[in-house]
Amino acid sequence: MPRPSAADSKGRILAAAAKEFAAHGYAGANVDRIARAARLNKAMIYYHFASKAALYRDILNDMFAAVQRRVADVAASADAPAAKLRRYVEAIAVEAEARPHFPPIWLRELADGGRHIDQATRRHVRGVLAALQAILDEGARAGAFRRVNLIILHGGIIAPLMFFFATAGVRRRLLRGVPLAGADLSTAAVVAHIQQLALAQLEGKVA
Amino acid sequence: MPRPSAADSKGRILAAAAKEFAAHGYAGANVDRIARAARLNKAMIYYHFASKAALYRDILNDMFAAVQRRVADVAASADAPAAKLRRYVEAIAVEAEARPHFPPIWLRELADGGRHIDQATRRHVRGVLAALQAILDEGARAGAFRRVNLIILHGGIIAPLMFFFATAGVRRRLLRGVPLAGADLSTAAVVAHIQQLALAQLEGKVA
DNA sequence: GTCTATAAATAGATAGAC
DNA sequence: GTCTATCTATTTATAGAC
């Protein structure tokens, strides 16, 4: 994955495209706007990428590759299962904050039924779940975790996380003036909350 | 809101459009496809609606009006706070199952920053949160609930619910062959789980 | 590698007949 | 209310010069 550098045009295109796809979705994204934001022109995009779809797939793939790398490191570490679980949640949050385009693009891709996810990306997605499963198995073997449904647990982690990051705009727009609406919500507070909920399930404090 | 009936063309357009917007998003939706799915032609859409945007706004508004009506009924009922909370979660799930376009459209709209939400719809969204707040206040006054952040609690309810309904397609596509991936997940099990998590927070069983 | 100019297709919207 | 035909703008993608 050629990481973006201010100098090379391909990196600038990837950065501009990620922003554009996050803001407008695949169909709504405009190749010309991407080119202008990258201080280039349309032709340069087709010099580096075969098509709009290929550009989008590259961005998707990069997102999930990054997340998988991070959570695989966590699963392979020497921490206790509960600590790994906390770090798993944190890893996803870190990646979402480092790549602000990640949560909105993932939300849209879910709504699209995963239509643009190619084989490489699918492997990464499965790798993320495999890392969580490994943590759960280890915890269960150690007697620290009870067995829970992987998808229910993962949904309880990824869904509120993605919502928190992706809805900053909507919260500002819709909840102006609503008391207790949580304008003061910090990433740290949300992450801590999700960690506690997940651990409460695994440790049998809640059914 | 003129409810869809098999006979009238406006209802058929609304039904076809809801499906199209859910599958492709606002920008990706195709007016011609909507017309064909409604067994009509493009001109009929512009006879009933001012524009593609107006058609989309009507569908958004209808979704949230329906949810608000349901949760307002729950909040105004005579049940105990804990029962109301459980019925609040169930109400959203019922509405999501009754309108399969609702979860994907809402996911996309979040990613869009709520760009297409007009004033009427905004009132409905706020009304949904107001109903939850009323339930929380009542529970707190009765000494049954402790005070929690409205947005964190609501996010913990709405996010996994929308994910569950909206990701059925992705789960099938991405997780084929993954053991324990929860192909057996039922709406009832997911709803019960979310109810328990929310109540655990409110009753202080988890921080 | 980067650009201008343009081809080719798509899609929102409207005119006007019935 | 419903249709066919069409206008017009937008947009992906490419040709070809530098």
Coordinates of C-alpha atoms (C1' of nucleotides) in Angstrom, one line a residue:
Chain A
M1 CA 0.0 0.0 0.0
P2 CA 1.8 3.1 -1.2
R3 CA 1.3 5.4 1.8
P4 CA 0.2 9.0 0.9
S5 CA 2.9 11.6 0.8
A6 CA 2.3 15.2 0.0
A7 CA 4.5 14.9 -3.0
D8 CA 3.2 12.0 -5.1
S9 CA 0.1 12.4 -7.1
K10 CA -1.2 8.9 -6.4
G11 CA -1.2 9.5 -2.7
R12 CA -3.0 12.8 -3.1
I13 CA -5.6 11.1 -5.2
L14 CA -6.2 8.4 -2.6
A15 CA -6.5 11.0 0.2
A16 CA -8.9 13.2 -1.8
A17 CA -10.9 10.2 -2.9
A18 CA -11.3 8.8 0.6
K19 CA -12.8 12.1 1.6
E20 CA -15.1 12.3 -1.4
F21 CA -16.4 8.7 -1.0
A22 CA -17.0 9.3 2.7
A23 CA -18.9 12.4 2.1
H24 CA -21.0 11.3 -1.0
G25 CA -20.9 7.6 -1.2
Y26 CA -19.7 5.6 -4.2
A27 CA -22.4 6.6 -6.6
G28 CA -22.4 10.2 -5.4
A29 CA -18.7 10.6 -5.6
N30 CA -17.5 12.8 -8.4
V31 CA -14.2 12.0 -10.1
D32 CA -13.7 15.6 -11.2
R33 CA -14.1 16.8 -7.6
I34 CA -11.5 14.2 -6.5
A35 CA -9.1 15.4 -9.1
R36 CA -9.5 19.1 -8.2
A37 CA -9.1 18.3 -4.5
A38 CA -5.9 16.5 -5.3
R39 CA -4.8 19.5 -7.3
L40 CA -4.7 17.4 -10.4
N41 CA -7.1 16.6 -13.3
K42 CA -9.3 13.7 -14.1
A43 CA -6.9 12.2 -16.6
M44 CA -4.4 11.6 -13.8
I45 CA -6.9 9.5 -11.9
Y46 CA -7.3 7.2 -14.8
Y47 CA -3.5 7.2 -15.2
H48 CA -3.1 5.7 -11.7
F49 CA -6.4 3.8 -11.4
A50 CA -8.3 1.7 -13.9
S51 CA -11.7 3.1 -13.0
K52 CA -13.7 4.9 -10.3
A53 CA -14.6 1.4 -9.0
A54 CA -11.0 0.3 -8.7
L55 CA -10.1 3.5 -6.9
Y56 CA -12.9 2.9 -4.4
R57 CA -11.9 -0.8 -3.9
D58 CA -8.3 0.2 -3.1
I59 CA -9.5 2.6 -0.4
L60 CA -11.8 0.0 1.1
N61 CA -9.0 -2.6 1.0
D62 CA -6.6 -0.2 2.7
M63 CA -9.0 0.5 5.5
F64 CA -9.6 -3.1 6.4
A65 CA -6.0 -4.0 6.0
A66 CA -5.1 -1.4 8.5
V67 CA -7.7 -2.6 11.0
Q68 CA -6.8 -6.2 10.6
R69 CA -3.1 -5.6 11.1
R70 CA -3.9 -3.8 14.3
V71 CA -6.3 -6.3 15.8
A72 CA -4.1 -9.2 14.8
D73 CA -1.3 -7.6 16.8
V74 CA -3.5 -7.4 19.8
A75 CA -4.7 -11.0 19.5
A76 CA -1.1 -12.2 19.2
S77 CA 0.1 -10.2 22.2
A78 CA 0.9 -11.6 25.6
D79 CA -1.8 -9.7 27.5
A80 CA -4.6 -11.4 29.5
P81 CA -7.8 -12.0 27.6
A82 CA -9.7 -9.1 29.2
A83 CA -6.9 -6.7 28.4
K84 CA -6.9 -8.0 24.8
L85 CA -10.6 -7.4 24.5
R86 CA -10.2 -3.8 25.7
R87 CA -7.3 -3.3 23.3
Y88 CA -9.4 -4.8 20.5
V89 CA -12.0 -2.1 21.0
E90 CA -9.4 0.5 21.3
A91 CA -7.6 -0.6 18.1
I92 CA -10.8 -0.1 16.0
A93 CA -11.4 3.3 17.6
V94 CA -7.8 4.4 16.9
E95 CA -8.0 3.4 13.3
A96 CA -11.4 5.1 12.9
E97 CA -9.9 8.3 14.4
A98 CA -6.8 8.1 12.2
R99 CA -8.9 7.7 9.1
P100 CA -12.0 9.8 9.4
H101 CA -13.3 8.4 6.1
F102 CA -13.5 4.9 7.6
P103 CA -16.7 5.0 9.6
P104 CA -18.9 6.7 7.0
I105 CA -17.6 4.5 4.2
W106 CA -18.2 1.4 6.2
L107 CA -21.7 2.5 7.0
R108 CA -22.4 3.0 3.4
E109 CA -20.8 -0.2 2.3
L110 CA -23.0 -2.1 4.8
A111 CA -26.1 -0.5 3.3
D112 CA -24.7 -1.5 -0.1
G113 CA -24.6 -5.1 1.0
G114 CA -20.9 -5.2 0.6
R115 CA -21.2 -4.9 -3.1
H116 CA -17.7 -3.4 -3.7
I117 CA -15.8 -5.7 -1.3
D118 CA -13.3 -7.8 -3.3
Q119 CA -11.6 -11.0 -2.2
A120 CA -8.6 -9.3 -0.6
T121 CA -10.8 -7.0 1.5
R122 CA -13.1 -9.9 2.4
R123 CA -10.0 -11.7 3.8
H124 CA -9.2 -8.7 6.0
V125 CA -12.8 -8.5 7.3
R126 CA -12.7 -12.2 8.2
G127 CA -9.3 -11.7 9.8
V128 CA -10.7 -9.0 12.1
L129 CA -13.4 -11.4 13.2
A130 CA -10.9 -14.2 13.5
A131 CA -8.8 -12.1 15.9
L132 CA -11.8 -11.4 18.1
Q133 CA -12.7 -15.1 18.0
A134 CA -9.2 -16.0 19.1
I135 CA -9.4 -13.6 22.0
L136 CA -12.8 -15.1 23.0
D137 CA -11.5 -18.7 22.7
E138 CA -8.4 -17.9 24.8
G139 CA -10.6 -16.3 27.5
A140 CA -13.0 -19.2 27.5
R141 CA -10.1 -21.7 27.9
A142 CA -8.7 -19.7 30.7
G143 CA -12.1 -19.7 32.4
A144 CA -12.3 -15.9 32.3
F145 CA -15.0 -15.6 29.6
R146 CA -18.2 -17.5 29.0
R147 CA -19.2 -18.4 25.4
V148 CA -21.1 -15.7 23.6
N149 CA -22.3 -15.3 20.0
L150 CA -19.4 -13.7 18.0
I151 CA -21.6 -11.6 15.8
I152 CA -23.7 -10.3 18.6
L153 CA -20.6 -9.3 20.6
H154 CA -18.9 -7.8 17.6
G155 CA -22.0 -5.9 16.6
G156 CA -22.2 -4.5 20.1
I157 CA -18.6 -3.2 19.6
I158 CA -18.4 -2.1 16.0
A159 CA -21.9 -0.6 15.7
P160 CA -21.8 2.0 18.5
L161 CA -18.2 2.8 17.6
M162 CA -19.0 3.5 13.9
F163 CA -22.1 5.4 14.9
F164 CA -20.2 7.6 17.3
F165 CA -17.6 8.6 14.7
A166 CA -19.9 8.8 11.7
T167 CA -22.7 10.7 13.4
A168 CA -20.7 13.7 14.6
G169 CA -22.2 15.8 11.8
V170 CA -25.8 14.6 12.3
R171 CA -25.6 15.2 16.1
R172 CA -24.5 18.7 15.5
R173 CA -27.2 19.3 12.9
L174 CA -30.1 17.6 14.5
L175 CA -29.5 18.0 18.2
R176 CA -28.6 21.6 18.6
G177 CA -30.3 22.8 21.7
V178 CA -31.3 19.3 23.0
P179 CA -30.3 19.1 26.6
L180 CA -28.1 16.2 27.7
A181 CA -27.6 15.4 24.1
G182 CA -24.0 14.8 24.7
A183 CA -22.2 17.5 22.9
D184 CA -19.5 16.7 25.5
L185 CA -19.0 13.2 24.3
S186 CA -15.4 12.2 24.1
T187 CA -13.9 9.3 22.2
A188 CA -12.3 8.1 25.4
A189 CA -15.6 8.0 27.2
V190 CA -17.3 6.1 24.4
V191 CA -14.5 3.6 24.1
A192 CA -14.5 3.0 27.8
H193 CA -18.2 2.5 27.8
I194 CA -18.1 0.0 25.0
Q195 CA -15.3 -1.9 26.6
Q196 CA -17.2 -2.3 29.8
L197 CA -20.4 -3.4 28.1
A198 CA -18.4 -6.1 26.1
L199 CA -16.6 -7.3 29.2
A200 CA -19.8 -7.4 31.2
Q201 CA -21.2 -9.8 28.7
L202 CA -18.1 -12.0 28.6
E203 CA -17.8 -12.1 32.3
G204 CA -21.5 -13.0 32.8
K205 CA -22.5 -9.8 34.6
V206 CA -25.2 -9.4 32.0
A207 CA -27.0 -12.1 30.1
Chain B
M1 CA -49.0 10.4 4.7
P2 CA -51.1 8.6 2.0
R3 CA -50.4 5.0 2.8
P4 CA -49.4 2.8 -0.1
S5 CA -52.2 0.8 -1.7
A6 CA -51.6 -1.6 -4.5
A7 CA -53.9 0.4 -6.7
D8 CA -52.7 4.0 -6.6
S9 CA -49.7 5.1 -8.5
K10 CA -48.4 7.4 -5.8
G11 CA -48.2 4.5 -3.3
R12 CA -46.5 2.3 -5.8
I13 CA -43.9 5.0 -6.5
L14 CA -43.2 5.5 -2.8
A15 CA -42.8 1.7 -2.2
A16 CA -40.5 1.3 -5.2
A17 CA -38.5 4.4 -4.3
A18 CA -38.0 3.3 -0.7
K19 CA -36.5 0.1 -2.1
E20 CA -34.3 1.9 -4.6
F21 CA -33.0 4.4 -2.1
A22 CA -32.2 1.7 0.4
A23 CA -30.3 -0.3 -2.2
H24 CA -28.4 2.5 -3.9
G25 CA -28.5 5.6 -1.7
Y26 CA -29.8 8.9 -2.8
A27 CA -27.2 9.7 -5.4
G28 CA -27.2 6.2 -6.7
A29 CA -30.9 5.8 -7.0
N30 CA -32.3 5.9 -10.5
V31 CA -35.6 7.6 -11.2
D32 CA -36.1 5.4 -14.3
R33 CA -35.6 2.2 -12.3
I34 CA -38.1 3.5 -9.7
A35 CA -40.7 4.1 -12.4
R36 CA -40.2 0.7 -13.9
A37 CA -40.4 -1.0 -10.5
A38 CA -43.7 0.8 -9.9
R39 CA -44.9 -0.3 -13.3
L40 CA -45.1 3.3 -14.4
N41 CA -42.8 5.8 -16.2
K42 CA -40.6 8.6 -15.2
A43 CA -43.1 11.3 -16.0
M44 CA -45.5 9.9 -13.5
I45 CA -43.0 10.4 -10.8
Y46 CA -42.7 14.1 -11.6
Y47 CA -46.5 14.3 -11.7
H48 CA -46.7 13.2 -8.1
F49 CA -43.4 14.6 -6.8
A50 CA -41.6 17.8 -7.4
S51 CA -38.2 16.2 -7.8
K52 CA -36.1 13.2 -6.8
A53 CA -35.0 15.1 -3.7
A54 CA -38.6 15.7 -2.7
L55 CA -39.5 12.1 -3.2
Y56 CA -36.6 11.0 -1.0
R57 CA -37.5 13.6 1.7
D58 CA -41.1 12.2 1.8
I59 CA -39.8 8.7 2.4
L60 CA -37.4 9.9 5.2
N61 CA -40.1 11.8 6.8
D62 CA -42.5 8.9 6.7
M63 CA -40.0 6.6 8.4
F64 CA -39.3 8.8 11.3
A65 CA -42.9 9.8 11.7
A66 CA -43.8 6.1 12.1
V67 CA -41.0 5.5 14.7
Q68 CA -41.9 8.6 16.6
R69 CA -45.6 7.7 16.8
R70 CA -44.7 4.3 18.2
V71 CA -42.2 5.4 20.8
A72 CA -44.4 8.3 21.9
D73 CA -47.1 5.8 22.6
V74 CA -44.7 3.7 24.6
A75 CA -43.6 6.7 26.6
A76 CA -47.1 7.8 27.3
S77 CA -48.3 4.4 28.4
A78 CA -48.9 3.3 32.0
D79 CA -46.1 0.7 32.2
A80 CA -43.2 0.8 34.7
P81 CA -40.0 2.5 33.4
A82 CA -38.2 -0.8 32.9
A83 CA -41.0 -2.2 30.8
K84 CA -41.2 1.1 28.8
L85 CA -37.5 0.9 28.1
R86 CA -37.9 -2.7 26.8
R87 CA -40.9 -1.6 24.7
Y88 CA -38.9 1.4 23.3
V89 CA -36.3 -1.0 22.0
E90 CA -38.9 -3.3 20.6
A91 CA -40.8 -0.5 18.9
I92 CA -37.8 0.5 16.9
A93 CA -37.2 -3.1 15.9
V94 CA -40.8 -3.6 14.9
E95 CA -40.7 -0.5 12.7
A96 CA -37.4 -1.6 11.2
E97 CA -38.8 -5.0 10.3
A98 CA -42.0 -3.5 9.0
R99 CA -40.0 -1.2 6.7
P100 CA -36.9 -3.0 5.5
H101 CA -35.7 0.1 3.7
F102 CA -35.5 2.0 7.0
P103 CA -32.2 0.7 8.4
P104 CA -30.1 1.0 5.2
I105 CA -31.5 4.5 4.5
W106 CA -30.8 5.6 8.0
L107 CA -27.3 4.3 7.8
R108 CA -26.7 6.2 4.6
E109 CA -28.3 9.3 5.9
L110 CA -26.0 9.3 8.9
A111 CA -23.0 9.0 6.6
D112 CA -24.5 12.0 4.6
G113 CA -24.5 14.1 7.7
G114 CA -28.3 14.3 7.7
R115 CA -28.1 16.4 4.5
H116 CA -31.6 15.5 3.3
I117 CA -33.4 15.8 6.6
D118 CA -36.0 18.6 6.5
Q119 CA -37.6 20.4 9.5
A120 CA -40.5 18.0 9.8
T121 CA -38.3 15.0 9.9
R122 CA -35.9 16.7 12.4
R123 CA -38.9 17.2 14.7
H124 CA -39.6 13.5 14.5
V125 CA -36.0 12.6 15.2
R126 CA -36.0 14.9 18.2
G127 CA -39.3 13.4 19.3
V128 CA -37.9 9.9 19.4
L129 CA -35.1 11.1 21.7
A130 CA -37.5 13.1 23.8
A131 CA -39.6 9.9 24.3
L132 CA -36.5 8.1 25.5
Q133 CA -35.5 11.0 27.7
A134 CA -39.0 11.0 29.3
I135 CA -38.7 7.3 30.1
L136 CA -35.3 7.9 31.7
D137 CA -36.5 10.8 33.7
E138 CA -39.5 8.8 35.0
G139 CA -37.2 5.9 35.9
A140 CA -34.8 8.3 37.7
R141 CA -37.6 9.9 39.6
A142 CA -38.9 6.5 40.7
G143 CA -35.4 5.6 41.9
A144 CA -35.3 2.7 39.4
F145 CA -32.8 4.2 36.9
R146 CA -29.6 6.0 37.5
R147 CA -28.7 9.0 35.3
V148 CA -26.9 8.1 32.1
N149 CA -25.9 10.0 29.0
L150 CA -28.9 10.0 26.6
I151 CA -26.8 9.8 23.5
I152 CA -24.6 7.0 24.7
L153 CA -27.6 5.0 25.8
H154 CA -29.5 5.7 22.6
G155 CA -26.4 4.9 20.5
G156 CA -26.1 1.5 22.3
I157 CA -29.7 0.8 21.3
I158 CA -30.1 2.2 17.8
A159 CA -26.6 1.3 16.5
P160 CA -26.7 -2.5 17.0
L161 CA -30.3 -2.6 15.9
M162 CA -29.7 -0.8 12.6
F163 CA -26.6 -2.9 12.1
F164 CA -28.4 -6.1 12.7
F165 CA -31.1 -5.3 10.1
A166 CA -29.0 -3.6 7.6
T167 CA -26.1 -6.1 7.6
A168 CA -28.1 -9.2 6.7
G169 CA -26.8 -9.0 3.2
V170 CA -23.2 -8.4 4.2
R171 CA -23.2 -11.2 6.7
R172 CA -24.4 -13.6 4.1
R173 CA -21.8 -12.4 1.6
L174 CA -18.8 -12.0 3.9
L175 CA -19.2 -14.7 6.5
R176 CA -20.2 -17.7 4.5
G177 CA -18.4 -20.6 6.2
V178 CA -17.3 -18.7 9.3
P179 CA -18.1 -20.8 12.3
L180 CA -20.2 -19.3 15.0
A181 CA -20.9 -16.4 12.7
G182 CA -24.5 -16.3 13.8
A183 CA -26.4 -17.4 10.7
D184 CA -28.9 -18.4 13.3
L185 CA -29.4 -14.9 14.7
S186 CA -33.0 -14.1 15.3
T187 CA -34.5 -10.7 15.7
A188 CA -36.0 -11.7 19.0
A189 CA -32.6 -12.7 20.3
V190 CA -30.9 -9.5 19.2
V191 CA -33.7 -7.4 20.6
A192 CA -33.6 -9.2 24.0
H193 CA -29.9 -8.8 24.1
I194 CA -30.0 -5.0 23.5
Q195 CA -32.8 -4.6 26.0
Q196 CA -30.7 -6.3 28.7
L197 CA -27.7 -4.3 27.9
A198 CA -29.6 -1.0 28.1
L199 CA -31.3 -2.0 31.4
A200 CA -28.0 -3.2 32.9
Q201 CA -26.7 0.3 32.4
L202 CA -29.7 2.0 33.8
E203 CA -29.9 -0.2 36.8
G204 CA -26.2 0.2 37.5
K205 CA -25.2 -3.4 36.9
V206 CA -22.5 -2.1 34.5
A207 CA -20.7 1.3 34.7
Chain C
dG1 C1' 3.7 12.2 -15.4
dT2 C1' 0.7 15.8 -16.5
dC3 C1' -2.3 18.3 -19.3
dT4 C1' -6.6 19.9 -22.6
dA5 C1' -10.2 18.6 -25.2
dT6 C1' -13.7 15.5 -26.2
dA7 C1' -16.2 11.3 -26.9
dA8 C1' -20.0 8.5 -25.1
dA9 C1' -23.2 7.3 -22.0
dT10 C1' -26.4 8.2 -18.3
dA11 C1' -29.9 10.4 -15.8
dG12 C1' -32.9 14.3 -14.0
dA13 C1' -36.5 16.8 -15.7
dT14 C1' -40.2 18.5 -19.1
dA15 C1' -43.3 19.1 -23.3
dG16 C1' -47.3 17.7 -25.1
dA17 C1' -50.5 14.0 -26.8
dC18 C1' -54.3 11.1 -25.2
Chain D
dG1 C1' -53.8 10.3 -14.7
dT2 C1' -50.8 8.2 -17.9
dC3 C1' -47.9 7.9 -21.7
dT4 C1' -43.9 8.7 -25.5
dA5 C1' -40.4 11.5 -27.0
dT6 C1' -36.9 14.6 -26.0
dC7 C1' -34.1 18.3 -23.9
dT8 C1' -30.3 19.3 -21.1
dA9 C1' -26.8 18.7 -17.9
dT10 C1' -23.7 15.8 -15.8
dT11 C1' -20.2 12.6 -15.6
dT12 C1' -17.2 8.5 -16.5
dA13 C1' -13.7 7.6 -19.4
dT14 C1' -10.3 8.2 -23.3
dA15 C1' -7.4 10.4 -27.1
dG16 C1' -3.5 12.7 -27.9
dA17 C1' -0.2 16.6 -27.2
dC18 C1' 3.7 18.0 -24.3

